[in-house]
Coordinates of C-alpha atoms in Angstrom, one line a residue:
M21 CA 111.7 86.1 124.2
P22 CA 113.3 88.2 121.5
A23 CA 116.2 90.5 121.7
P24 CA 116.4 93.4 123.7
I25 CA 113.7 96.3 122.4
T26 CA 116.4 98.4 122.3
D27 CA 118.5 96.4 120.0
R28 CA 115.3 95.4 117.9
R29 CA 114.6 99.0 117.0
A30 CA 118.2 99.3 116.0
A31 CA 118.6 96.5 113.6
L32 CA 115.4 97.6 111.7
E33 CA 117.0 101.0 111.2
A34 CA 120.2 99.1 110.0
R35 CA 118.2 97.2 107.6
H36 CA 116.8 100.4 106.4
P37 CA 119.1 103.1 106.5
V38 CA 117.5 105.5 104.0
W39 CA 113.7 106.3 103.0
R40 CA 113.2 104.9 99.7
P41 CA 109.8 105.8 98.2
R42 CA 108.2 103.0 96.5
T43 CA 104.7 102.0 95.4
L44 CA 103.2 99.2 97.0
D45 CA 104.1 96.5 94.4
G46 CA 107.5 97.6 93.9
F47 CA 107.4 97.5 97.9
L48 CA 106.4 93.6 97.8
D49 CA 108.9 92.9 94.8
D50 CA 111.8 94.0 97.1
C51 CA 110.6 92.1 99.9
A52 CA 110.7 89.0 97.7
A53 CA 113.9 89.7 96.8
E54 CA 115.2 89.5 100.2
F55 CA 112.6 86.8 102.1
G56 CA 111.6 85.1 99.1
D57 CA 111.0 81.8 100.3
R58 CA 109.5 82.7 103.6
P59 CA 106.1 82.9 104.5
L60 CA 103.6 86.1 104.0
V61 CA 100.1 84.5 104.6
V62 CA 99.9 81.5 106.8
T63 CA 96.4 80.4 107.1
D64 CA 95.0 76.9 108.4
D65 CA 95.3 74.9 105.3
R66 CA 97.4 76.9 102.7
T67 CA 100.7 79.1 102.9
L68 CA 101.8 81.9 100.6
T69 CA 105.3 83.0 100.3
Y70 CA 106.3 86.4 99.4
A71 CA 108.0 85.0 95.8
E72 CA 104.5 83.2 95.4
A73 CA 102.7 86.7 95.9
V74 CA 104.6 88.0 93.2
A75 CA 104.3 86.0 90.7
W76 CA 100.4 85.6 91.6
S77 CA 99.7 88.9 91.9
D78 CA 101.7 89.4 88.2
R79 CA 99.0 87.1 86.9
L80 CA 96.0 88.7 88.6
A81 CA 97.4 92.1 87.4
G82 CA 97.3 90.7 83.7
G83 CA 93.9 89.6 84.2
L84 CA 92.3 93.4 85.5
A85 CA 94.4 94.4 82.1
A86 CA 92.5 91.8 79.9
L87 CA 89.2 93.3 81.9
G88 CA 90.2 96.7 80.6
V89 CA 91.6 98.2 83.8
R90 CA 93.6 100.3 83.0
P91 CA 96.1 103.1 85.4
G92 CA 94.1 105.3 87.7
D93 CA 91.0 102.9 87.2
R94 CA 89.1 101.8 90.6
V95 CA 89.0 98.6 91.6
G96 CA 86.6 97.3 94.9
L97 CA 87.7 94.1 97.1
L98 CA 84.7 93.0 99.2
M99 CA 86.3 90.7 101.0
A100 CA 86.9 89.1 104.5
N101 CA 90.5 88.1 105.4
H102 CA 90.8 85.3 103.1
L103 CA 94.6 84.9 101.7
E104 CA 93.6 85.7 98.4
F105 CA 92.8 89.1 99.5
V106 CA 97.0 89.7 99.8
P107 CA 97.8 88.7 96.2
L108 CA 94.9 91.0 94.9
K109 CA 95.4 93.8 96.6
F110 CA 98.8 94.0 95.5
A111 CA 97.7 93.1 92.0
V112 CA 95.5 96.2 91.7
A113 CA 98.6 98.3 92.6
R114 CA 100.4 96.5 89.4
A115 CA 98.4 97.1 87.6
G116 CA 98.5 101.0 88.0
A117 CA 94.8 100.8 89.5
V118 CA 93.3 102.5 92.8
A119 CA 92.3 99.5 95.4
I120 CA 89.2 100.2 97.5
P121 CA 88.3 97.5 100.1
F122 CA 85.0 97.7 101.2
N123 CA 83.2 96.8 104.1
F124 CA 82.0 93.8 103.9
L125 CA 79.3 93.8 106.0
Y126 CA 77.6 96.3 104.2
R127 CA 73.8 95.7 103.3
R128 CA 71.7 96.8 100.0
D129 CA 72.0 100.4 100.6
E130 CA 75.2 100.8 101.7
L131 CA 76.8 99.2 99.3
A132 CA 75.1 100.2 96.3
Y133 CA 75.7 104.0 97.8
V134 CA 79.7 103.2 98.0
L135 CA 80.4 101.4 94.4
R136 CA 78.2 104.3 92.9
Q137 CA 80.1 107.0 94.8
S138 CA 83.5 105.6 93.9
R139 CA 82.8 104.5 90.4
C140 CA 84.6 100.9 90.1
T141 CA 84.9 99.7 87.1
V142 CA 85.8 96.1 88.7
L143 CA 84.9 94.5 91.7
V144 CA 86.4 91.6 92.9
T145 CA 83.9 89.9 95.8
M146 CA 83.7 87.0 98.0
T147 CA 80.8 85.0 97.0
G148 CA 78.8 85.1 100.5
Y149 CA 80.2 85.7 104.2
G150 CA 78.0 84.4 107.1
D151 CA 74.5 84.5 105.9
L152 CA 75.1 87.4 103.4
D153 CA 74.9 86.3 99.8
H154 CA 77.0 88.9 98.3
L155 CA 76.2 88.0 94.7
A156 CA 72.4 88.2 95.6
L157 CA 73.1 91.7 97.0
L158 CA 74.4 92.4 93.9
D159 CA 71.4 90.9 92.2
D160 CA 69.3 93.6 94.7
V161 CA 71.8 96.8 94.0
A162 CA 72.1 96.5 90.0
P163 CA 70.1 93.3 88.2
G164 CA 71.8 92.2 85.4
W165 CA 75.3 92.7 86.3
E166 CA 76.6 89.7 84.8
Q167 CA 76.3 91.3 81.6
G168 CA 78.4 94.4 82.5
P169 CA 77.3 98.1 83.0
T170 CA 73.9 98.6 84.8
A171 CA 71.4 101.9 84.6
E172 CA 72.3 101.5 88.7
L173 CA 76.5 101.3 88.1
P174 CA 77.0 102.1 84.5
D175 CA 80.6 101.9 85.6
L176 CA 80.9 98.2 86.6
R177 CA 82.0 96.7 83.9
A178 CA 82.9 93.1 85.4
V179 CA 82.7 91.1 88.5
V180 CA 85.3 88.6 89.5
A181 CA 84.0 85.9 92.2
L182 CA 85.9 84.2 95.2
P183 CA 83.8 81.3 95.8
T184 CA 83.5 80.8 99.8
V185 CA 80.0 80.5 101.2
H186 CA 78.2 79.3 97.5
P187 CA 79.5 78.4 94.3
A188 CA 80.1 81.4 91.6
R189 CA 77.9 81.5 89.2
P190 CA 78.0 80.1 85.6
G191 CA 79.5 83.1 83.2
V192 CA 80.8 84.9 86.2
T193 CA 84.9 84.7 86.1
T194 CA 86.5 83.4 89.2
V195 CA 89.7 84.7 91.1
E196 CA 91.8 81.3 89.9
E197 CA 90.4 82.1 86.2
L198 CA 91.3 86.0 86.5
G199 CA 95.0 85.2 86.8
A200 CA 94.7 83.4 83.2
L201 CA 92.9 86.0 81.4
G202 CA 96.1 88.0 79.9
S203 CA 99.8 88.0 80.1
P204 CA 101.8 88.5 83.7
V205 CA 102.4 92.7 84.3
A206 CA 105.8 93.2 86.1
A207 CA 105.9 96.1 88.8
G208 CA 106.8 99.5 87.3
T209 CA 104.7 98.7 84.2
A210 CA 101.9 100.9 84.7
G211 CA 104.3 103.9 85.4
T212 CA 102.4 104.8 88.7
T213 CA 104.2 106.7 90.9
P214 CA 105.2 106.7 94.9
G215 CA 103.0 109.9 95.1
D216 CA 100.1 108.3 93.7
L217 CA 96.7 107.6 94.9
G218 CA 96.8 103.9 96.1
D219 CA 94.0 103.1 97.6
I220 CA 90.6 104.7 98.9
L221 CA 89.3 103.6 102.2
Y222 CA 85.8 104.5 103.5
T223 CA 84.9 105.3 106.4
S224 CA 82.0 107.0 108.3
G225 CA 81.4 110.7 107.7
T226 CA 79.6 113.7 108.9
T227 CA 76.8 113.8 106.6
G228 CA 75.4 110.1 107.2
A229 CA 77.5 108.8 104.1
P230 CA 80.5 107.1 103.9
K231 CA 83.3 108.9 102.6
G232 CA 86.3 107.7 100.5
V233 CA 89.5 108.7 102.1
M234 CA 92.6 108.7 99.4
V235 CA 95.8 107.7 100.5
T236 CA 99.1 107.4 98.4
H237 CA 101.3 104.4 98.3
D238 CA 104.1 106.4 100.2
G239 CA 101.9 107.0 102.6
V240 CA 100.4 103.5 103.8
L241 CA 104.2 102.6 103.3
R242 CA 105.5 105.2 105.7
T243 CA 103.0 104.6 108.5
G244 CA 103.1 100.9 108.0
Y245 CA 107.3 101.2 108.7
A246 CA 107.1 103.5 111.9
S247 CA 104.6 101.3 113.2
A248 CA 107.3 98.3 112.9
L249 CA 110.0 100.7 114.7
T250 CA 107.6 101.7 117.0
R251 CA 106.8 98.4 118.0
A252 CA 110.0 97.4 118.5
F253 CA 109.4 94.1 115.2
E254 CA 111.7 91.5 115.3
D255 CA 113.2 89.7 112.2
G256 CA 110.3 87.5 111.2
R257 CA 107.5 88.5 113.6
R258 CA 104.2 86.6 113.1
I259 CA 100.8 88.5 113.5
L260 CA 97.9 87.2 114.1
F261 CA 94.6 89.3 113.4
S262 CA 90.7 88.9 112.7
L263 CA 90.3 92.6 112.1
P264 CA 89.3 93.0 108.2
C265 CA 92.0 94.7 105.8
Y266 CA 89.2 97.2 104.5
H267 CA 90.4 99.2 107.9
M268 CA 94.0 100.9 108.4
F269 CA 94.5 98.6 111.6
G270 CA 94.5 94.9 110.0
Y271 CA 96.0 96.4 106.5
V272 CA 98.6 98.9 107.5
E273 CA 99.4 97.5 111.4
G274 CA 99.0 93.8 110.3
L275 CA 100.0 93.2 106.3
V276 CA 102.3 96.2 105.5
A277 CA 103.9 96.8 108.9
A278 CA 104.9 92.5 108.9
M279 CA 106.7 92.9 105.7
F280 CA 109.6 95.1 106.9
V281 CA 110.9 92.1 108.5
G282 CA 110.4 89.6 106.4
G283 CA 107.5 88.4 108.9
A284 CA 104.0 86.9 108.0
I285 CA 100.2 87.4 108.9
V286 CA 97.9 85.1 110.3
P287 CA 94.4 86.4 109.1
R288 CA 91.3 85.2 110.8
L289 CA 88.0 85.2 108.9
A290 CA 85.9 86.4 112.2
F291 CA 86.8 86.7 115.9
S292 CA 86.1 83.7 118.6
A293 CA 88.3 83.4 121.7
A294 CA 88.5 80.1 121.0
D295 CA 89.9 80.6 117.3
Y296 CA 92.4 82.9 119.0
V297 CA 93.7 80.3 120.7
E298 CA 93.7 77.8 118.2
G299 CA 95.6 80.4 116.0
I300 CA 98.6 81.2 118.6
E301 CA 99.1 77.5 119.5
R302 CA 99.3 76.2 115.7
H303 CA 100.9 79.0 113.9
R304 CA 103.0 79.7 116.6
A305 CA 102.2 83.9 116.4
T306 CA 104.0 86.4 118.1
E307 CA 101.7 89.0 118.0
I308 CA 97.7 89.5 118.3
L309 CA 96.2 92.4 117.5
C310 CA 92.4 93.1 119.2
V311 CA 90.3 95.8 120.4
P312 CA 89.5 95.8 124.4
T313 CA 86.8 93.8 123.8
M314 CA 88.2 91.1 122.2
T315 CA 91.2 90.9 125.1
V316 CA 88.5 90.7 127.6
A317 CA 86.8 87.5 125.6
L318 CA 90.2 85.9 125.3
L319 CA 90.5 86.3 129.3
E320 CA 87.6 85.3 129.9
S321 CA 88.2 82.1 127.8
P322 CA 87.7 78.2 128.9
A323 CA 89.9 77.9 125.5
R324 CA 93.1 78.7 127.1
A325 CA 93.1 75.8 129.6
G326 CA 96.2 73.6 128.2
R327 CA 97.2 75.4 125.1
D328 CA 100.3 76.5 124.3
L329 CA 100.6 80.1 124.1
S330 CA 103.9 81.0 124.8
S331 CA 105.0 82.2 121.5
V332 CA 102.9 85.1 122.0
F333 CA 104.8 87.9 123.4
A334 CA 103.0 91.3 122.1
L335 CA 99.5 92.8 121.8
L336 CA 98.7 96.0 119.7
S337 CA 94.8 97.1 121.3
G338 CA 93.0 99.9 119.6
A339 CA 89.9 101.6 119.2
A340 CA 88.9 102.2 122.8
P341 CA 90.8 103.0 125.8
A342 CA 91.0 100.3 128.3
P343 CA 92.0 100.3 132.3
V344 CA 95.4 99.3 134.0
W345 CA 93.6 96.1 135.7
L346 CA 93.3 94.6 131.8
W347 CA 96.6 95.2 131.0
E348 CA 97.7 93.9 134.6
K349 CA 95.7 90.5 133.5
V350 CA 96.9 90.1 129.9
R351 CA 100.7 90.0 131.5
A352 CA 99.8 87.8 134.3
E353 CA 97.4 85.2 132.3
L354 CA 97.9 85.6 128.9
G355 CA 102.1 86.4 129.5
I356 CA 102.0 89.3 127.0
A357 CA 105.1 91.4 128.1
E358 CA 104.5 93.8 125.1
V359 CA 101.5 95.8 125.2
T360 CA 101.1 98.6 122.7
T361 CA 97.4 101.0 122.4
G362 CA 97.1 103.6 119.6
Y363 CA 95.3 106.3 118.1
G364 CA 94.5 107.6 114.7
M365 CA 92.3 108.3 111.6
T366 CA 92.0 106.9 108.2
E367 CA 92.3 110.3 107.1
C368 CA 95.9 110.5 108.3
G369 CA 96.9 107.6 107.4
G370 CA 96.3 105.2 110.1
A371 CA 97.5 105.2 113.4
M372 CA 99.6 108.2 114.5
T373 CA 100.4 107.9 117.9
M374 CA 101.2 105.2 120.1
T375 CA 102.5 103.9 123.7
L376 CA 105.4 102.3 123.8
P377 CA 106.0 98.5 124.6
E378 CA 108.3 99.5 127.3
D379 CA 105.9 102.1 128.7
P380 CA 104.0 101.5 132.1
L381 CA 100.8 100.0 132.4
E382 CA 99.4 103.0 133.7
R383 CA 100.4 105.1 130.6
H384 CA 98.7 102.7 128.5
A385 CA 95.2 103.3 130.1
T386 CA 95.4 106.9 130.3
T387 CA 97.0 108.3 126.9
V388 CA 96.7 106.9 123.2
G389 CA 100.8 107.1 123.0
R390 CA 103.0 109.6 121.7
V391 CA 103.4 110.5 118.0
K392 CA 105.3 106.8 116.2
R393 CA 108.8 107.1 115.8
A394 CA 109.3 106.5 112.0
G395 CA 112.9 107.8 111.8
V396 CA 114.1 107.9 108.0
A397 CA 110.6 107.8 107.1
G398 CA 109.5 110.5 109.6
L399 CA 109.8 114.4 109.5
P400 CA 113.5 115.5 109.5
D401 CA 112.7 118.8 111.8
R402 CA 110.6 116.2 114.1
D403 CA 113.3 114.0 115.1
G404 CA 112.2 111.7 112.4
D405 CA 108.6 111.6 114.3
L406 CA 105.7 110.4 111.9
C407 CA 103.3 113.3 111.8
A408 CA 103.1 116.7 114.3
Y409 CA 100.1 117.2 116.7
T410 CA 98.7 120.3 117.6
T411 CA 95.3 122.0 118.9
C412 CA 92.9 124.9 118.0
D413 CA 90.1 125.8 119.4
P414 CA 86.9 123.7 117.8
L415 CA 84.9 126.5 117.1
T416 CA 87.4 129.1 115.9
G417 CA 90.2 127.1 114.6
E418 CA 92.7 129.3 116.4
E419 CA 96.1 127.3 117.2
L420 CA 96.1 127.3 120.9
P421 CA 99.1 127.2 123.0
A422 CA 101.2 123.9 123.9
G423 CA 99.6 121.8 126.1
A424 CA 96.0 123.2 125.9
E425 CA 92.8 121.1 125.1
G426 CA 91.2 121.6 121.7
E427 CA 90.7 119.8 118.7
L428 CA 93.7 117.6 117.5
V429 CA 94.9 118.9 114.3
S430 CA 98.1 116.8 112.8
S431 CA 100.1 117.4 109.4
G432 CA 102.7 114.8 108.0
P433 CA 103.7 113.0 104.9
T434 CA 100.8 110.0 105.3
H435 CA 97.9 112.2 105.5
M436 CA 95.2 112.2 103.0
L437 CA 95.0 113.6 99.6
G438 CA 91.5 114.2 100.6
F439 CA 88.1 112.7 100.2
W440 CA 87.1 111.0 97.1
D441 CA 85.1 113.2 95.3
K442 CA 84.1 115.3 97.8
P443 CA 85.5 118.8 97.8
E444 CA 83.4 120.1 100.2
E445 CA 83.9 118.1 102.8
T446 CA 87.6 118.1 101.7
A447 CA 87.6 121.5 102.4
A448 CA 86.2 121.0 105.6
A449 CA 88.4 118.3 107.4
L450 CA 92.1 119.5 105.1
R451 CA 93.1 122.9 105.8
G452 CA 96.4 124.1 104.8
G453 CA 97.6 120.7 104.6
R454 CA 96.5 119.9 107.9
V455 CA 93.6 117.5 109.0
F456 CA 91.2 118.7 111.8
S457 CA 90.2 115.5 113.1
G458 CA 87.1 116.8 115.4
D459 CA 88.6 114.5 118.5
L460 CA 89.1 116.9 121.7
G461 CA 92.4 116.1 123.3
R462 CA 95.9 117.1 124.5
V463 CA 99.2 117.0 124.2
R464 CA 101.1 116.6 127.3
D465 CA 104.4 117.8 128.0
D466 CA 106.2 114.6 127.6
G467 CA 104.7 114.5 124.2
Y468 CA 101.8 112.1 125.0
L469 CA 98.0 112.5 123.5
E470 CA 95.0 112.6 125.8
I471 CA 91.8 112.2 123.8
T472 CA 89.1 114.0 126.1
G473 CA 85.8 113.9 123.7
R474 CA 84.7 114.0 120.6
S475 CA 83.6 117.0 118.8
K476 CA 81.5 115.1 116.4
E477 CA 78.8 112.8 116.8
L478 CA 80.4 109.5 115.6
Y479 CA 80.8 106.8 118.5
K480 CA 82.8 103.9 118.3
S481 CA 81.1 100.4 118.6
G482 CA 83.6 97.4 119.1
G483 CA 86.3 99.5 117.3
E484 CA 83.7 100.5 114.1
L485 CA 82.5 103.9 114.0
V486 CA 79.0 104.5 113.5
M487 CA 77.3 107.8 112.2
P488 CA 74.3 108.2 113.7
K489 CA 72.5 110.0 111.1
E490 CA 72.5 106.8 109.2
I491 CA 70.5 105.4 111.5
E492 CA 68.6 108.4 112.2
E493 CA 67.4 108.9 108.7
L494 CA 66.4 105.1 108.3
L495 CA 64.1 105.2 111.1
T496 CA 62.4 108.4 110.2
R497 CA 61.1 107.1 106.4
E498 CA 59.2 104.8 108.8
P499 CA 55.5 105.5 109.0
G500 CA 54.3 106.4 112.9
I501 CA 58.0 107.7 113.5
S502 CA 58.8 111.5 113.7
Q503 CA 62.1 111.7 115.2
A504 CA 64.9 109.5 116.1
F505 CA 68.3 110.6 117.6
A506 CA 71.1 107.8 118.0
V507 CA 74.1 108.4 120.4
G508 CA 76.6 106.3 122.3
V509 CA 76.0 105.1 125.5
P510 CA 79.1 103.4 127.5
D511 CA 79.1 99.5 127.7
D512 CA 81.6 97.4 129.4
R513 CA 82.6 95.0 126.4
W514 CA 81.9 96.7 123.4
G515 CA 83.2 100.5 124.9
E516 CA 80.3 102.2 123.5
V517 CA 76.9 101.1 121.7
G518 CA 73.9 102.5 120.3
C519 CA 70.9 104.0 121.5
V520 CA 68.1 105.4 119.7
W521 CA 65.3 107.8 121.1
I522 CA 62.3 107.5 119.3
V523 CA 59.4 110.5 119.1
P524 CA 56.2 108.7 117.8
E525 CA 53.9 110.6 115.4
P526 CA 50.5 112.0 116.8
G527 CA 48.5 109.2 118.0
A528 CA 50.9 106.6 117.0
T529 CA 52.5 103.9 119.0
V530 CA 56.5 102.3 118.5
D531 CA 57.6 99.0 118.8
P532 CA 61.3 98.9 120.1
D533 CA 61.3 95.4 119.1
A534 CA 60.4 96.4 115.8
V535 CA 62.9 99.3 115.4
L536 CA 65.6 96.5 115.9
A537 CA 64.5 94.2 113.1
L538 CA 64.3 96.9 111.0
C539 CA 67.5 98.2 112.0
R540 CA 69.4 94.5 111.7
E541 CA 67.7 94.2 108.1
K542 CA 69.3 97.5 106.5
L543 CA 72.0 97.9 108.0
A544 CA 75.6 96.5 108.9
R545 CA 75.7 94.8 112.1
F546 CA 78.1 96.8 113.8
K547 CA 75.5 99.9 113.2
V548 CA 72.9 98.4 114.7
P549 CA 71.7 100.2 117.9
R550 CA 71.4 98.1 121.1
H551 CA 68.9 99.8 123.1
V552 CA 65.3 101.5 121.6
L553 CA 63.7 104.5 124.2
V554 CA 60.7 106.4 123.5
T555 CA 60.4 110.1 124.5
T556 CA 57.7 113.0 123.4
S557 CA 59.3 116.1 121.4
G558 CA 58.3 118.2 124.5
E559 CA 61.2 116.1 126.9
L560 CA 63.7 116.8 124.2
P561 CA 66.7 118.7 125.7
T562 CA 67.3 121.8 123.5
T563 CA 69.6 124.7 123.1
P564 CA 67.3 128.6 123.2
T565 CA 67.7 128.5 119.3
G566 CA 66.0 124.8 119.4
K567 CA 69.0 122.8 118.2
I568 CA 68.6 119.4 120.2
Q569 CA 71.3 118.8 122.3
K570 CA 72.7 115.2 121.6
F571 CA 75.4 115.3 124.7
R572 CA 72.0 115.7 126.7
L573 CA 70.3 112.7 125.0
A574 CA 73.5 110.4 125.6
R575 CA 73.9 111.5 129.1
R576 CA 70.1 110.8 130.0
A577 CA 70.4 107.6 127.9
A578 CA 73.2 106.4 130.2
E579 CA 70.9 107.3 133.3
V580 CA 67.8 105.3 132.4
L581 CA 69.7 102.2 131.1
G582 CA 72.1 102.3 134.1
G583 CA 69.4 102.5 136.8

């Protein structure tokens, strides 16, 4: 076991006595100067040290410059947790560009939208993942992309391929070739500052289309440091996860946080309990990142029998609350003594609150933690807290007394600059420098947050946010469907799953299996609803003004499916 929690926090604070705002590439260089020969990324067949990551990102940044990438340009990364993601991510920063890690499960229409909306100049993509052929998807989105800009994607000048499931096509630059295209670029060459835009991360939005959340270099680093301090990282922590780095979870809570203590990440391409068990034993991981469904799968897996999992003593869980019994089993059966859970939004810069590893288990089950400890990276007037939370009336916006339930509102140095090219949505969510979350909750007297509901229609399935409007718009374009209403319903394994209520057109019939097949064809896997229920317009619950009461549809669906 590592040193006591208080000693670990003290050591981390001694290592960082003042906060030095840095760019992401400058941060990598500083880490390499201190931890050069240590592993940064560990996979089953390769290891990348900090020093190697610097050298590789230098070369890749030179290649991006040779392709015409200039400071402020946007570079898309369509990539699972391959080792190459890390040097590519820092290479984009080194070139002065903005990284946009896309959800690699996007289907055609979803990918087309984010590529157009972001106005990417270069896309670095895997050739495929699972049953997805990403080059074929690009063919559908923008025929002729290999030759340069197209009518569909006029800003996309070049595509770089990482051969994975399929080989790269002749004439398409590979990641390996990218590193040889230009001269290496050193950190600071592009003139980027810590307060500049560093990343755009797409998240589901209230309009049904994803919104690009703009975060700064310094904001990402502050969140990562606060996580390491709150979770009491020991020197060299080794974090295993399959959560993708297009999410703040894998990117910040995994990669960035580990770097503050010269740690390493053990990224996995997909989750299976057997793979987690194999990875923990083989690479001696000390912490795992999970959502509750993954934790349950680990506990139920026969793959644990006879395996040495003694290295892992910490677990960070997110996405959904979990009962006390789950954490009791984690301690008793997995031997994991330190559990943390958290809450946050991409718009805030990731997880803003966390339970502490020394908290009683009841607190992990009934709250989402207190604001992260950030020390020198936090708010001086809040005793080093990462941000400040208040509540307001969700209808009037009026601030409520301390401890009152209302919409959670936060402010702090990690919060977003806004939504990319969406001024109206930015104005609605970011008011007076504060992010209005759309989540209902309260701040307890002890500083811990309780989430009591959502004022938005989003629901979370297996840790992924789903916007019902995307599903509804897809289905109502189909012949025979008059109306569609997607809601989230409770599920023991996934937290929530989708259920769609369908109102057929007069005289038409709807085949639920056909509805699900269409969703599987057109939507990313996590957006595909689990259930389809057919109703009539007269049975829809409405307000006196005729607005559909979706909370009643969700309640009715839960009753029907549960009974």
